[in-house]
Amino acid sequence: MTTIRLPGLVDAHVHLREPGYEHKEDFYSGTAAALAGGVVTVLDMPNTVPPTGTPELLADKAQRAAGKAVCDVGLFVGATTSYLDAYLPVAERACGLKIYVSDTFGSLRIESLSLMQRFFRSWAERAEGIGFRTRGAAAGLGPIAVHAEELMLPVCLALSKLYDVPLHVVHVTRRSEIELIRAAKERGWPVTCEATPHHLLLSSEDAARLGPLGDMRPRLASPDDVAALWENLETIDLFATDHAPHTLAEKGITAQATQPPPGVPGVETMLPLLLTAVHAGRLTLDDVIERCAHAPRRIYGLPEPPESYVEVDVDAVYRLEDGQMKTRCGWTPFAGQEVWGRVTRVVLRGQEVYAGGEVTALPGTGRVLFHPEQAR
Ligand code: DOR
Ligand code: ZN
């Protein structure tokens, strides 16, 4: 057994489903799954019910997370057509603003240019005087994170450039998209991006085999698109999972479902999948540490918890199985896949929080980032 020590990882894109969909996941089950994957900080998305669109709803979410989380949690606010930019007075208490421009699960969608203009302009104005954490400041606002596929991507790139707001493009999948982002970066535009393990390791050729368990937004892309992600690894700032749990019944596996919701879980399988890619010589360990720890902390201005690390037995070889998963949904699209590397122990702020396959931390051990009053 060879044990290596890694910094505590960050998953900058998870859906912990609270409030509204606690039967899929909640702040305890989702952060327990994170620890099992060596992740000590997650950034939670706003497409809950109700969506995180007002100061009150953000405060409510922070309180829920503070009571249950076993790892640290940052919370996005979301752009909605109902609350508009009501979140602005508490913008610095969010890790960033999420805008859904393309089709996804739930009702959040922004489809007009005038609204997009409003969200970018008001975020830029709110940052006046306090700046962006993204640019190295300790305070200030986070970036605008967008789910923007196809023709919506250049719209977001242009708005970010015009209003000088840092843009983070979530789950990039297509050759055209990664090439456009590379071109924007080469010109010094303020853009960063992420890719998910499932979009890097699966393609449209796996979709029939996986059925609803391989359906997510963006959809699994063509083998050429997947190849383009690997060719442009230097343009991919970070890896994040888009951990999007739905139950097997909702997916139509254990019950009839007419319209299974898109999304797959991933927070606890990211590290072993990436370490398996390291084992295969497709990535270096430094590529993984940079994209799963350093880059997300830099891009979102996240504090690094002191005395925190992850121990991994890099010689362990095993199969990922649904029954091992700590996510409440209890499955993984990678079931049956052989992987290298097992998380054996996680220490957060000097406290052992996960060991021997079990969470040892009490609910509430995790902190809510940018909410100092919730820290104990
Ligand atoms: O497939 C997806 N599911 N893509 C997303 O962007 C969000 C999501 C969800 O919340 O289930
Ligand atoms: Zn998502």
Short mmCIF file of C-alpha atoms and ligand atoms in Angstrom, two decimals:
data_model
loop_
_atom_site.label_atom_id
_atom_site.label_comp_id
_atom_site.label_asym_id
_atom_site.label_seq_id
_atom_site.Cartn_x
_atom_site.Cartn_y
_atom_site.Cartn_z
CA MET A 1 0.00 0.00 0.00
CA THR A 2 1.40 3.38 -1.01
CA THR A 3 -0.27 6.35 0.64
CA ILE A 4 0.09 9.81 -0.84
CA ARG A 5 -1.16 13.05 0.64
CA LEU A 6 -3.08 15.52 -1.50
CA PRO A 7 -4.46 18.95 -0.63
CA GLY A 8 -8.19 18.95 0.17
CA LEU A 9 -9.97 19.03 -3.19
CA VAL A 10 -12.66 21.43 -4.39
CA ASP A 11 -15.67 20.47 -6.50
CA ALA A 12 -16.75 23.81 -7.91
CA HIS A 13 -20.02 22.50 -9.38
CA VAL A 14 -22.46 20.43 -7.32
CA HIS A 15 -26.24 20.32 -6.89
CA LEU A 16 -26.98 19.46 -3.25
CA ARG A 17 -30.72 19.88 -3.86
CA GLU A 18 -31.73 21.59 -0.65
CA PRO A 19 -34.32 23.04 -0.32
CA GLY A 20 -36.95 21.32 -2.41
CA TYR A 21 -35.43 18.03 -3.54
CA GLU A 22 -34.11 16.49 -0.32
CA HIS A 23 -35.23 13.06 -1.51
CA LYS A 24 -32.40 13.28 -4.09
CA GLU A 25 -29.72 14.78 -1.79
CA ASP A 26 -29.29 17.18 1.11
CA PHE A 27 -26.43 19.11 2.68
CA TYR A 28 -25.46 16.11 4.83
CA SER A 29 -25.61 13.32 2.23
CA GLY A 30 -24.02 15.45 -0.50
CA THR A 31 -21.11 16.66 1.65
CA ALA A 32 -20.60 13.12 3.03
CA ALA A 33 -20.26 11.95 -0.58
CA ALA A 34 -17.80 14.80 -1.16
CA LEU A 35 -15.55 13.67 1.71
CA ALA A 36 -15.61 10.10 0.36
CA GLY A 37 -14.17 11.59 -2.83
CA GLY A 38 -11.48 13.63 -1.06
CA VAL A 39 -13.40 16.87 -1.62
CA VAL A 40 -13.37 19.32 1.31
CA THR A 41 -15.04 22.27 -0.44
CA VAL A 42 -18.09 22.20 -2.70
CA LEU A 43 -19.80 25.04 -4.55
CA ASP A 44 -23.56 24.51 -4.58
CA MET A 45 -25.80 25.54 -7.47
CA PRO A 46 -28.95 27.68 -7.16
CA ASN A 47 -31.50 25.58 -9.11
CA THR A 48 -33.33 24.46 -5.98
CA VAL A 49 -36.98 25.10 -5.07
CA PRO A 50 -37.21 27.95 -4.46
CA PRO A 51 -34.14 29.06 -6.43
CA THR A 52 -31.41 30.98 -4.59
CA GLY A 53 -32.37 34.38 -5.93
CA THR A 54 -32.87 36.72 -2.95
CA PRO A 55 -30.93 37.70 0.21
CA GLU A 56 -33.48 35.80 2.33
CA LEU A 57 -33.23 32.62 0.27
CA LEU A 58 -29.42 32.76 0.36
CA ALA A 59 -29.49 33.22 4.15
CA ASP A 60 -31.92 30.31 4.51
CA LYS A 61 -29.66 28.06 2.45
CA ALA A 62 -26.61 29.13 4.45
CA GLN A 63 -28.37 28.23 7.67
CA ARG A 64 -29.36 24.80 6.36
CA ALA A 65 -25.82 24.12 5.17
CA ALA A 66 -24.30 25.31 8.44
CA GLY A 67 -26.41 22.82 10.37
CA LYS A 68 -25.73 19.76 8.22
CA ALA A 69 -22.59 20.02 6.11
CA VAL A 70 -19.53 17.90 6.88
CA CYS A 71 -17.32 19.73 4.37
CA ASP A 72 -17.13 23.43 3.47
CA VAL A 73 -19.83 24.82 1.19
CA GLY A 74 -19.95 27.91 -1.02
CA LEU A 75 -23.34 28.96 -2.37
CA PHE A 76 -24.15 30.43 -5.77
CA VAL A 77 -26.92 32.91 -6.28
CA GLY A 78 -28.90 32.43 -9.48
CA ALA A 79 -30.31 34.71 -12.16
CA THR A 80 -34.09 34.27 -12.35
CA THR A 81 -36.88 35.94 -14.30
CA SER A 82 -38.94 36.24 -11.12
CA TYR A 83 -36.45 37.76 -8.65
CA LEU A 84 -34.23 39.40 -11.30
CA ASP A 85 -31.11 40.73 -9.53
CA ALA A 86 -32.63 40.84 -6.03
CA TYR A 87 -29.49 39.04 -4.80
CA LEU A 88 -27.30 42.11 -5.43
CA PRO A 89 -27.16 43.43 -1.83
CA VAL A 90 -25.60 40.11 -0.71
CA ALA A 91 -23.59 39.38 -3.86
CA GLU A 92 -20.32 39.11 -1.91
CA ARG A 93 -21.82 36.37 0.29
CA ALA A 94 -22.22 34.10 -2.75
CA CYS A 95 -19.31 32.27 -4.40
CA GLY A 96 -20.58 33.63 -7.72
CA LEU A 97 -23.63 34.28 -9.89
CA LYS A 98 -24.93 31.37 -11.97
CA ILE A 99 -26.84 32.02 -15.17
CA TYR A 100 -28.53 29.18 -17.07
CA VAL A 101 -28.64 30.22 -20.70
CA SER A 102 -29.06 26.71 -22.13
CA ASP A 103 -31.51 23.88 -21.50
CA THR A 104 -31.17 22.02 -18.18
CA PHE A 105 -33.06 20.51 -15.23
CA GLY A 106 -35.50 22.86 -13.51
CA SER A 107 -37.06 26.10 -14.56
CA LEU A 108 -34.17 28.57 -14.35
CA ARG A 109 -33.49 29.93 -17.81
CA ILE A 110 -32.57 33.35 -19.13
CA GLU A 111 -33.49 33.76 -22.76
CA SER A 112 -33.46 37.47 -23.55
CA LEU A 113 -30.53 39.70 -24.33
CA SER A 114 -31.96 42.55 -22.28
CA LEU A 115 -32.00 40.37 -19.15
CA MET A 116 -28.51 39.04 -19.84
CA GLN A 117 -27.30 42.61 -20.25
CA ARG A 118 -28.95 43.55 -16.97
CA PHE A 119 -27.34 40.69 -15.04
CA PHE A 120 -23.84 41.38 -16.36
CA ARG A 121 -24.14 45.14 -15.98
CA SER A 122 -25.52 45.06 -12.46
CA TRP A 123 -22.91 42.49 -11.33
CA ALA A 124 -20.19 44.78 -12.75
CA GLU A 125 -21.68 47.84 -11.03
CA ARG A 126 -21.97 45.98 -7.72
CA ALA A 127 -18.26 45.12 -7.98
CA GLU A 128 -17.29 48.80 -8.32
CA GLY A 129 -15.19 49.75 -5.37
CA ILE A 130 -14.97 46.21 -3.99
CA GLY A 131 -13.62 44.41 -7.06
CA PHE A 132 -13.59 40.71 -7.83
CA ARG A 133 -12.13 38.00 -5.60
CA THR A 134 -11.24 36.32 -8.85
CA ARG A 135 -8.62 38.96 -9.43
CA GLY A 136 -6.74 38.10 -6.27
CA ALA A 137 -8.61 40.34 -3.85
CA ALA A 138 -9.65 38.77 -0.52
CA ALA A 139 -13.05 40.45 -0.68
CA GLY A 140 -15.27 41.40 -3.58
CA LEU A 141 -17.47 39.36 -5.88
CA GLY A 142 -16.96 35.97 -7.51
CA PRO A 143 -17.26 35.38 -11.25
CA ILE A 144 -20.39 34.93 -13.32
CA ALA A 145 -20.65 31.20 -14.09
CA VAL A 146 -22.67 30.29 -17.16
CA HIS A 147 -24.20 27.16 -18.61
CA ALA A 148 -23.92 28.38 -22.18
CA GLU A 149 -23.79 25.91 -25.04
CA GLU A 150 -23.35 26.45 -28.77
CA LEU A 151 -24.35 29.95 -29.94
CA MET A 152 -24.99 31.12 -26.37
CA LEU A 153 -21.28 30.88 -25.57
CA PRO A 154 -20.12 33.84 -27.71
CA VAL A 155 -22.99 35.90 -26.26
CA CYS A 156 -21.62 35.33 -22.75
CA LEU A 157 -18.01 35.87 -23.83
CA ALA A 158 -18.94 39.20 -25.40
CA LEU A 159 -20.93 40.40 -22.38
CA SER A 160 -18.10 39.47 -20.03
CA LYS A 161 -15.57 41.31 -22.18
CA LEU A 162 -17.81 44.36 -22.66
CA TYR A 163 -18.66 44.73 -18.96
CA ASP A 164 -15.26 43.46 -17.76
CA VAL A 165 -16.73 40.76 -15.54
CA PRO A 166 -14.80 37.50 -14.98
CA LEU A 167 -16.68 34.70 -16.75
CA HIS A 168 -16.47 31.03 -15.83
CA VAL A 169 -17.94 28.63 -18.40
CA VAL A 170 -19.20 25.46 -16.73
CA HIS A 171 -19.07 21.97 -18.25
CA VAL A 172 -17.61 22.67 -21.69
CA THR A 173 -18.17 19.75 -24.06
CA ARG A 174 -17.74 20.66 -27.73
CA ARG A 175 -14.69 21.21 -29.94
CA SER A 176 -16.16 24.53 -31.14
CA GLU A 177 -16.64 25.70 -27.54
CA ILE A 178 -13.22 24.82 -26.18
CA GLU A 179 -11.57 26.35 -29.27
CA LEU A 180 -13.55 29.56 -28.83
CA ILE A 181 -12.56 29.78 -25.17
CA ARG A 182 -8.93 29.19 -26.10
CA ALA A 183 -9.11 32.01 -28.65
CA ALA A 184 -10.68 34.34 -26.06
CA LYS A 185 -7.97 33.47 -23.53
CA GLU A 186 -5.23 34.07 -26.12
CA ARG A 187 -6.64 37.58 -26.50
CA GLY A 188 -6.60 38.15 -22.75
CA TRP A 189 -10.39 38.03 -22.27
CA PRO A 190 -11.45 37.40 -18.67
CA VAL A 191 -12.63 33.80 -19.09
CA THR A 192 -12.00 30.47 -17.37
CA CYS A 193 -13.71 27.11 -17.86
CA GLU A 194 -14.29 23.64 -16.49
CA ALA A 195 -14.87 20.12 -17.80
CA THR A 196 -16.54 17.20 -16.01
CA PRO A 197 -15.07 13.72 -15.65
CA HIS A 198 -18.09 12.27 -17.47
CA HIS A 199 -17.59 14.50 -20.50
CA LEU A 200 -13.88 13.65 -20.54
CA LEU A 201 -14.31 9.90 -20.10
CA LEU A 202 -17.63 9.08 -21.84
CA SER A 203 -19.00 10.01 -25.27
CA SER A 204 -22.18 9.71 -27.31
CA GLU A 205 -21.04 6.13 -28.03
CA ASP A 206 -21.77 5.28 -24.37
CA ALA A 207 -25.21 6.92 -24.40
CA ALA A 208 -27.22 3.91 -25.64
CA ARG A 209 -25.60 1.56 -23.09
CA LEU A 210 -26.27 3.98 -20.22
CA GLY A 211 -29.78 5.08 -21.24
CA PRO A 212 -31.19 7.65 -18.78
CA LEU A 213 -28.13 7.10 -16.52
CA GLY A 214 -26.03 8.67 -19.27
CA ASP A 215 -28.36 11.59 -19.92
CA MET A 216 -27.31 14.98 -18.70
CA ARG A 217 -27.01 18.58 -19.97
CA PRO A 218 -24.85 19.17 -21.85
CA ARG A 219 -25.36 15.72 -23.39
CA LEU A 220 -22.47 13.31 -23.86
CA ALA A 221 -20.63 14.64 -26.90
CA SER A 222 -19.12 13.00 -29.98
CA PRO A 223 -15.76 11.20 -29.78
CA ASP A 224 -14.23 14.10 -31.74
CA ASP A 225 -15.53 16.59 -29.17
CA VAL A 226 -14.08 14.47 -26.37
CA ALA A 227 -10.75 14.32 -28.20
CA ALA A 228 -10.84 18.13 -28.48
CA LEU A 229 -11.14 18.47 -24.69
CA TRP A 230 -8.05 16.30 -24.19
CA GLU A 231 -6.14 18.19 -26.93
CA ASN A 232 -6.96 21.46 -25.16
CA LEU A 233 -6.24 20.39 -21.61
CA GLU A 234 -4.23 23.57 -21.07
CA THR A 235 -7.38 25.61 -21.75
CA ILE A 236 -9.40 23.67 -19.15
CA ASP A 237 -8.78 25.53 -15.89
CA LEU A 238 -10.52 23.09 -13.61
CA PHE A 239 -12.33 19.78 -13.32
CA ALA A 240 -15.73 19.87 -11.61
CA THR A 241 -18.40 17.20 -11.56
CA ASP A 242 -21.79 18.85 -12.06
CA HIS A 243 -22.87 16.34 -9.36
CA ALA A 244 -26.60 16.23 -10.22
CA PRO A 245 -28.30 13.43 -8.27
CA HIS A 246 -31.71 12.09 -9.32
CA THR A 247 -33.20 8.87 -7.93
CA LEU A 248 -33.22 5.59 -9.88
CA ALA A 249 -37.02 5.77 -9.84
CA GLU A 250 -36.99 9.25 -11.39
CA LYS A 251 -34.51 7.99 -13.97
CA GLY A 252 -36.97 5.26 -14.94
CA ILE A 253 -34.80 2.36 -13.69
CA THR A 254 -36.81 1.14 -10.69
CA ALA A 255 -40.11 2.70 -11.75
CA GLN A 256 -41.83 3.96 -14.88
CA ALA A 257 -40.76 7.48 -15.80
CA THR A 258 -42.04 9.31 -18.83
CA GLN A 259 -39.44 12.09 -18.76
CA PRO A 260 -36.37 11.14 -16.73
CA PRO A 261 -34.59 14.31 -15.54
CA PRO A 262 -31.09 14.96 -16.95
CA GLY A 263 -28.11 14.80 -14.61
CA VAL A 264 -25.67 12.33 -13.06
CA PRO A 265 -23.92 12.21 -9.68
CA GLY A 266 -20.12 12.52 -9.57
CA VAL A 267 -18.61 14.19 -6.52
CA GLU A 268 -17.31 10.96 -4.97
CA THR A 269 -15.99 9.36 -8.15
CA MET A 270 -14.01 12.30 -9.59
CA LEU A 271 -10.73 11.60 -7.82
CA PRO A 272 -10.49 7.84 -8.47
CA LEU A 273 -11.47 8.39 -12.13
CA LEU A 274 -8.81 11.08 -12.55
CA LEU A 275 -6.18 9.02 -10.71
CA THR A 276 -7.00 6.19 -13.09
CA ALA A 277 -6.27 8.57 -15.96
CA VAL A 278 -2.97 9.41 -14.23
CA HIS A 279 -2.24 5.68 -13.98
CA ALA A 280 -2.95 5.35 -17.71
CA GLY A 281 -0.56 8.22 -18.48
CA ARG A 282 -3.28 10.57 -19.77
CA LEU A 283 -2.82 13.13 -16.96
CA THR A 284 -0.13 13.90 -14.42
CA LEU A 285 -0.79 14.06 -10.71
CA ASP A 286 0.08 17.76 -10.90
CA ASP A 287 -2.62 18.24 -13.58
CA VAL A 288 -5.15 16.82 -11.13
CA ILE A 289 -3.98 18.84 -8.11
CA GLU A 290 -3.91 22.07 -10.13
CA ARG A 291 -7.42 21.53 -11.58
CA CYS A 292 -9.12 20.07 -8.51
CA ALA A 293 -7.55 22.20 -5.77
CA HIS A 294 -5.45 25.23 -6.74
CA ALA A 295 -7.39 26.55 -9.76
CA PRO A 296 -10.88 26.46 -8.23
CA ARG A 297 -9.59 28.23 -5.10
CA ARG A 298 -7.96 30.90 -7.27
CA ILE A 299 -10.88 31.36 -9.67
CA TYR A 300 -13.52 31.64 -6.94
CA GLY A 301 -11.24 33.26 -4.34
CA LEU A 302 -11.87 30.45 -1.86
CA PRO A 303 -9.90 30.37 1.39
CA GLU A 304 -7.69 27.31 1.80
CA PRO A 305 -8.62 25.55 5.05
CA PRO A 306 -5.50 25.16 7.24
CA GLU A 307 -4.23 21.71 8.28
CA SER A 308 -6.42 20.00 5.69
CA TYR A 309 -5.41 17.11 3.46
CA VAL A 310 -6.51 13.86 1.86
CA GLU A 311 -4.74 10.51 2.13
CA VAL A 312 -5.05 8.23 -0.89
CA ASP A 313 -3.93 4.63 -1.28
CA VAL A 314 -2.74 4.85 -4.86
CA ASP A 315 -2.20 1.07 -5.16
CA ALA A 316 -5.83 0.18 -4.42
CA VAL A 317 -7.61 -1.22 -7.50
CA TYR A 318 -11.35 -1.80 -7.27
CA ARG A 319 -14.63 -1.44 -9.14
CA LEU A 320 -16.95 1.50 -8.62
CA GLU A 321 -20.33 0.13 -7.52
CA ASP A 322 -23.69 1.75 -6.84
CA GLY A 323 -23.80 0.23 -3.36
CA GLN A 324 -20.59 2.03 -2.26
CA MET A 325 -21.96 5.49 -3.00
CA LYS A 326 -22.77 7.89 -0.19
CA THR A 327 -24.89 10.16 -2.37
CA ARG A 328 -28.57 9.70 -1.50
CA CYS A 329 -29.38 8.75 -5.09
CA GLY A 330 -27.19 5.66 -4.67
CA TRP A 331 -25.78 5.16 -8.15
CA THR A 332 -23.00 6.18 -10.49
CA PRO A 333 -22.84 6.15 -14.31
CA PHE A 334 -19.41 4.53 -13.85
CA ALA A 335 -20.74 1.41 -12.06
CA GLY A 336 -18.57 -1.59 -12.89
CA GLN A 337 -15.59 0.50 -13.97
CA GLU A 338 -12.21 -0.48 -12.52
CA VAL A 339 -10.35 2.41 -10.92
CA TRP A 340 -7.03 3.05 -9.21
CA GLY A 341 -6.75 5.04 -5.98
CA ARG A 342 -8.87 4.99 -2.86
CA VAL A 343 -9.43 7.85 -0.42
CA THR A 344 -8.54 6.41 2.99
CA ARG A 345 -8.60 9.46 5.25
CA VAL A 346 -9.59 13.14 5.11
CA VAL A 347 -8.49 15.79 7.61
CA LEU A 348 -10.22 19.18 7.69
CA ARG A 349 -8.82 21.98 9.92
CA GLY A 350 -6.84 19.42 11.90
CA GLN A 351 -9.87 17.18 12.51
CA GLU A 352 -10.26 13.72 10.99
CA VAL A 353 -13.57 13.93 9.11
CA TYR A 354 -13.46 10.71 7.06
CA ALA A 355 -11.62 7.44 7.66
CA GLY A 356 -11.94 3.81 6.63
CA GLY A 357 -14.92 4.45 4.40
CA GLU A 358 -16.96 6.31 7.00
CA VAL A 359 -17.67 9.96 7.72
CA THR A 360 -16.41 10.68 11.25
CA ALA A 361 -17.36 14.37 11.39
CA LEU A 362 -20.60 15.54 12.94
CA PRO A 363 -23.16 17.43 10.83
CA GLY A 364 -22.25 21.11 10.99
CA THR A 365 -18.47 20.55 10.92
CA GLY A 366 -18.34 22.15 7.47
CA ARG A 367 -18.28 25.92 7.12
CA VAL A 368 -20.38 28.09 4.85
CA LEU A 369 -17.91 30.20 2.89
CA PHE A 370 -18.37 33.98 2.88
CA HIS A 371 -20.85 33.66 5.76
CA PRO A 372 -18.58 34.36 8.76
CA GLU A 373 -21.49 34.42 11.23
CA GLN A 374 -22.23 30.76 10.41
CA ALA A 375 -18.72 29.62 11.42
CA ARG A 376 -18.43 28.00 14.81
O1 DOR B 1 -27.82 17.44 -16.52
C1 DOR B 1 -27.85 18.39 -15.76
N1 DOR B 1 -28.56 18.34 -14.61
N2 DOR B 1 -27.19 19.51 -16.09
C2 DOR B 1 -27.22 20.62 -15.33
O2 DOR B 1 -26.59 21.60 -15.66
C3 DOR B 1 -28.01 20.65 -14.07
C4 DOR B 1 -28.58 19.39 -13.74
C5 DOR B 1 -29.43 19.19 -12.54
O3 DOR B 1 -29.55 20.10 -11.73
O4 DOR B 1 -29.95 18.08 -12.42
ZN ZN B 2 -24.98 21.90 -12.95
#
